XYZ file of C-alpha atoms in Angstrom:
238
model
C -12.651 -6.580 23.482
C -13.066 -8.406 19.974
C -10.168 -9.156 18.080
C -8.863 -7.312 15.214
C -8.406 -9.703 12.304
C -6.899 -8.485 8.774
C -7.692 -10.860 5.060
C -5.201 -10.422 2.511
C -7.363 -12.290 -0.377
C -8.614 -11.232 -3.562
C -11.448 -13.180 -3.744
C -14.105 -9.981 -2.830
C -16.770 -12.516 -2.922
C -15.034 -15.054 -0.321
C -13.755 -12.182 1.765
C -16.877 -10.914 2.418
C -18.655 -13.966 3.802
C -16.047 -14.869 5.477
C -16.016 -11.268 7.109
C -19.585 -11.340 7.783
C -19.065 -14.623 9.336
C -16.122 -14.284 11.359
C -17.958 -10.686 12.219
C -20.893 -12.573 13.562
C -18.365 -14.445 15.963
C -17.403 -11.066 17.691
C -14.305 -10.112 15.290
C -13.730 -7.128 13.820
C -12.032 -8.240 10.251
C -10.024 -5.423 7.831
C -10.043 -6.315 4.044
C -7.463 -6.222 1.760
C -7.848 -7.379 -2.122
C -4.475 -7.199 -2.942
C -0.490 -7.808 -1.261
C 0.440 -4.285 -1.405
C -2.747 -2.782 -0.300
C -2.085 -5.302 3.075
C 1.093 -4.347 3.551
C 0.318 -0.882 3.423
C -2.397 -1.493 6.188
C -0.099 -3.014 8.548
C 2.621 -0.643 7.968
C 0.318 2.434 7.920
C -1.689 1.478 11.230
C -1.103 2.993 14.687
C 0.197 0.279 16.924
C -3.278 0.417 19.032
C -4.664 -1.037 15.727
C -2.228 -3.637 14.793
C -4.308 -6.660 14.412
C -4.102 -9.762 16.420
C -4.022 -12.201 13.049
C -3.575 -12.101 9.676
C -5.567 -14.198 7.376
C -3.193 -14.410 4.197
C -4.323 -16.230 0.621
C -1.189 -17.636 -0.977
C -2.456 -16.608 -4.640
C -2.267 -12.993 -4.895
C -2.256 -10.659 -8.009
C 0.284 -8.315 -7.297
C 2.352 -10.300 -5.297
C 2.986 -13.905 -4.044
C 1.491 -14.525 -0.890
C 4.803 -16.299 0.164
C 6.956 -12.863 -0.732
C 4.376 -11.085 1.927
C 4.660 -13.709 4.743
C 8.351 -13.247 4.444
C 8.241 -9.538 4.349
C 5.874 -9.207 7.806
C 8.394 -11.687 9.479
C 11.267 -9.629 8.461
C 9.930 -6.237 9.038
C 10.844 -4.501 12.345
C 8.745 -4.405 15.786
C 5.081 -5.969 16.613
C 4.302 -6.705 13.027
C 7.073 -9.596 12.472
C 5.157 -11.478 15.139
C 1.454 -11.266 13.882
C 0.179 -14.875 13.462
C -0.232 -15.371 10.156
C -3.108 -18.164 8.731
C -2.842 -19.109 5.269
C -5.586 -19.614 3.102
C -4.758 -21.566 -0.510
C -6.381 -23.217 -3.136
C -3.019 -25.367 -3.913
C -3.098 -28.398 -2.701
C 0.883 -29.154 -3.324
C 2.198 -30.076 0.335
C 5.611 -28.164 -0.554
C 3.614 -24.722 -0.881
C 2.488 -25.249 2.562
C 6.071 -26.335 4.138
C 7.100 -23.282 2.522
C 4.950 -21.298 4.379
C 5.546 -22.699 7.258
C 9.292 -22.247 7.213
C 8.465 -18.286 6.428
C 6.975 -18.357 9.905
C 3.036 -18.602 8.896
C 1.646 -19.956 12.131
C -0.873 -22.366 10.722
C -1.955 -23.326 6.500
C -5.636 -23.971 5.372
C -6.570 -25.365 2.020
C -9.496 -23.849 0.036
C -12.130 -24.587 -0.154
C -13.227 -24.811 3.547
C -15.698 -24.886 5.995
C -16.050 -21.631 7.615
C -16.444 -23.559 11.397
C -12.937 -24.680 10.583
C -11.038 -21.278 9.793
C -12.808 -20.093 12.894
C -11.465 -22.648 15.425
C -8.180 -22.463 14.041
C -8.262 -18.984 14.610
C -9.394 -19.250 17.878
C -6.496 -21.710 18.610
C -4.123 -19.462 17.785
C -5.030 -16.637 19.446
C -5.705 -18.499 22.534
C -2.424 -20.083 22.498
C -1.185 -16.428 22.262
C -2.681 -15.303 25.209
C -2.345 -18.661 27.434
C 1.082 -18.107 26.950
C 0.851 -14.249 28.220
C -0.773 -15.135 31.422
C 1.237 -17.709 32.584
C 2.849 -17.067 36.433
C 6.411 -18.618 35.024
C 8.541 -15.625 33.702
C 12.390 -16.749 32.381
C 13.384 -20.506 31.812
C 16.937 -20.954 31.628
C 18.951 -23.048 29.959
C 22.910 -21.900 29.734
C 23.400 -19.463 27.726
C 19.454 -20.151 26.482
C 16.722 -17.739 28.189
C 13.094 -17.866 27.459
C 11.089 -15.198 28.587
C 7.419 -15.845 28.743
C 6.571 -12.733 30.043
C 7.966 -10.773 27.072
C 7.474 -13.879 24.587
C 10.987 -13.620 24.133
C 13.969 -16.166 23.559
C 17.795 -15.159 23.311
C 20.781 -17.185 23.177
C 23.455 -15.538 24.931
C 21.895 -11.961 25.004
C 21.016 -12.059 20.975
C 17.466 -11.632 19.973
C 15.965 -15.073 18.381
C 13.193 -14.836 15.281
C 10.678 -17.488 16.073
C 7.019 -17.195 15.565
C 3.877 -17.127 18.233
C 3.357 -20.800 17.714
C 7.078 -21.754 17.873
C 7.694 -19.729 20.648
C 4.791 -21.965 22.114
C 6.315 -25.191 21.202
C 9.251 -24.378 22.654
C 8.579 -23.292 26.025
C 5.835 -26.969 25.956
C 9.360 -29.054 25.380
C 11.578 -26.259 27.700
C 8.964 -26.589 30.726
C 9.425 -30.311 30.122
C 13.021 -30.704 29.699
C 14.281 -34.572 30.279
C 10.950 -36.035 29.046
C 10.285 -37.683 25.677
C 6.937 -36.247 23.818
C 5.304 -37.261 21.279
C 3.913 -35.049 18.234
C 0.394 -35.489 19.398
C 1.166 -34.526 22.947
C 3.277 -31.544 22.163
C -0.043 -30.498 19.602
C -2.124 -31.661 22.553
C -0.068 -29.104 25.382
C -0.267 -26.489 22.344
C -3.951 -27.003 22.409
C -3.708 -26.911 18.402
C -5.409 -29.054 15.944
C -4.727 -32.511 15.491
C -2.586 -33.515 12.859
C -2.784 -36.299 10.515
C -0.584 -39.240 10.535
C 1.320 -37.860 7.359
C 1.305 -34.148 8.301
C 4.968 -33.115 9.462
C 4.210 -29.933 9.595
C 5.236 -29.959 13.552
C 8.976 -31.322 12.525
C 8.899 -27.991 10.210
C 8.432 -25.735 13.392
C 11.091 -27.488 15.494
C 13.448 -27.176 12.329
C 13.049 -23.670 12.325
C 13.135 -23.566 16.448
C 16.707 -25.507 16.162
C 17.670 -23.000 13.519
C 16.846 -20.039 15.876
C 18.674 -21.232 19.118
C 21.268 -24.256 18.378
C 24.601 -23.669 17.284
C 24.596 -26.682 14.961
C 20.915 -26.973 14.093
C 22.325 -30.112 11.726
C 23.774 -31.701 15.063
C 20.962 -30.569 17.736
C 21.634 -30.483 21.263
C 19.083 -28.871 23.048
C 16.038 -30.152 20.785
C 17.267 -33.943 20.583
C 14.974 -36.030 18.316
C 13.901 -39.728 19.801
C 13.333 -41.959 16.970
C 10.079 -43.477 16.720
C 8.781 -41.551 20.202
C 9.023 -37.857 19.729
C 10.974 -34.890 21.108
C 13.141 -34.007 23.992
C 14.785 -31.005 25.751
C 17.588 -32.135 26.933
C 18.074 -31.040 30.223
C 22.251 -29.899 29.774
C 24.052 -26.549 30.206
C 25.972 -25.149 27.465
């Protein structure tokens, strides 16, 4: 079954090549020209038609594309945790740690190859469903449960708001609690794409993740930073 992909972008032109090319990969890819005409697609679909990405541009006429990456991470149910790939033609790297804070799952600059949106694409979905068919169900940590099962995480029975790709980060660091990784080999486990040198995009995620399930995100405990090395899950019981 092909996946369902929806492309919030006003560029008609752009949306339709990359529609016919994304089609010609075996996805099935809903157009929207403006912000409220998306929104109104993923509000107004039955949940058998919810699709499994979103492909957002960050320029939008009615409506910033920030302002609609917030609003499907804060709205209710399946929707808030639709990866979201954004697409912009601004180059200024605080647009895309903005985004990325918002919960968008993954940021592409225009203009770009096609070859590339697809495989990120791909990456995210697969890390999606990698992390579905896994045999472990609920890690525990304390008062900290991850469910993999559900692709849930609560801290002390409360609900935490943390994308597809953070949830994936943090069961890579959970499943390896006590060992230092570095930001290449927690992108490798991820199976995303590499990152440059000077992209901290990953130290964006695992401020959010911290945010989500510490009690003093500013003083860490379970997500300890190692200088110069990495990350570590510390391995210690509330």
């Amino acid at each position: 079954m092909s996946a369902h992909l929806l492309m919030i972008e006003d560029d008609t032109r752009l949306a339709g090549m990359v529609g016919e090319y994304l089609g010609q990969s075996g996805f099935t890819v809903a157009h929207s020209p403006t912000a409220n005409g998306g929104l109104d697609m993923l509000g107004g679909q039955p949940s058998t038609s919810t699709p499994d990405l979103v492909i957002l541009d960050l320029m939008l006429p009615d409506m910033d594309g920030l302002e609609v990456c917030r609003r499907i991470r804060t709205t209710s149910g399946d929707i808030s945790q639709i990866p979201i790939l954004m697409l912009t033609a601004k180059g200024d790297p605080l647009d895309r740690i903005i985004g990325l804070e918002l919960g968008a799952d993954d940021y592409l600059p225009k203009p770009f190859e096609p070859r590339e949106l697809l495989a990120r694409i791909r990456a995210i979905l697969r890390r999606r469903i990698d992390g579905t068919a896994t045999p472990h169900k609920v890690l525990r940590f304390g008062t900290l449960e991850i469910d993999r099962d559900a692709r849930s995480v609560s801290v002390g029975g409360q609900p935490c708001d943390l994308t597809a790709y953070q949830f994936d980060l943090l069961v890579t660091l959970a499943e390896r609690a006590g060992r230092v990784l570095t930001r290449d080999q927690i992108m490798e486990a991820v199976r995303g794409r590499e990152l440059e040198a000077f992209d901290r995009s990953i130290d964006v995620h695992m401020g959010r993740i911290r945010a989500a399930i510490e009690a003093d995100p500013k003083n860490p405990r379970r997500i300890v930073t190692v200088r110069g090395a990495g990350y570590v899950f510390a391995k210690q019981q509330d």
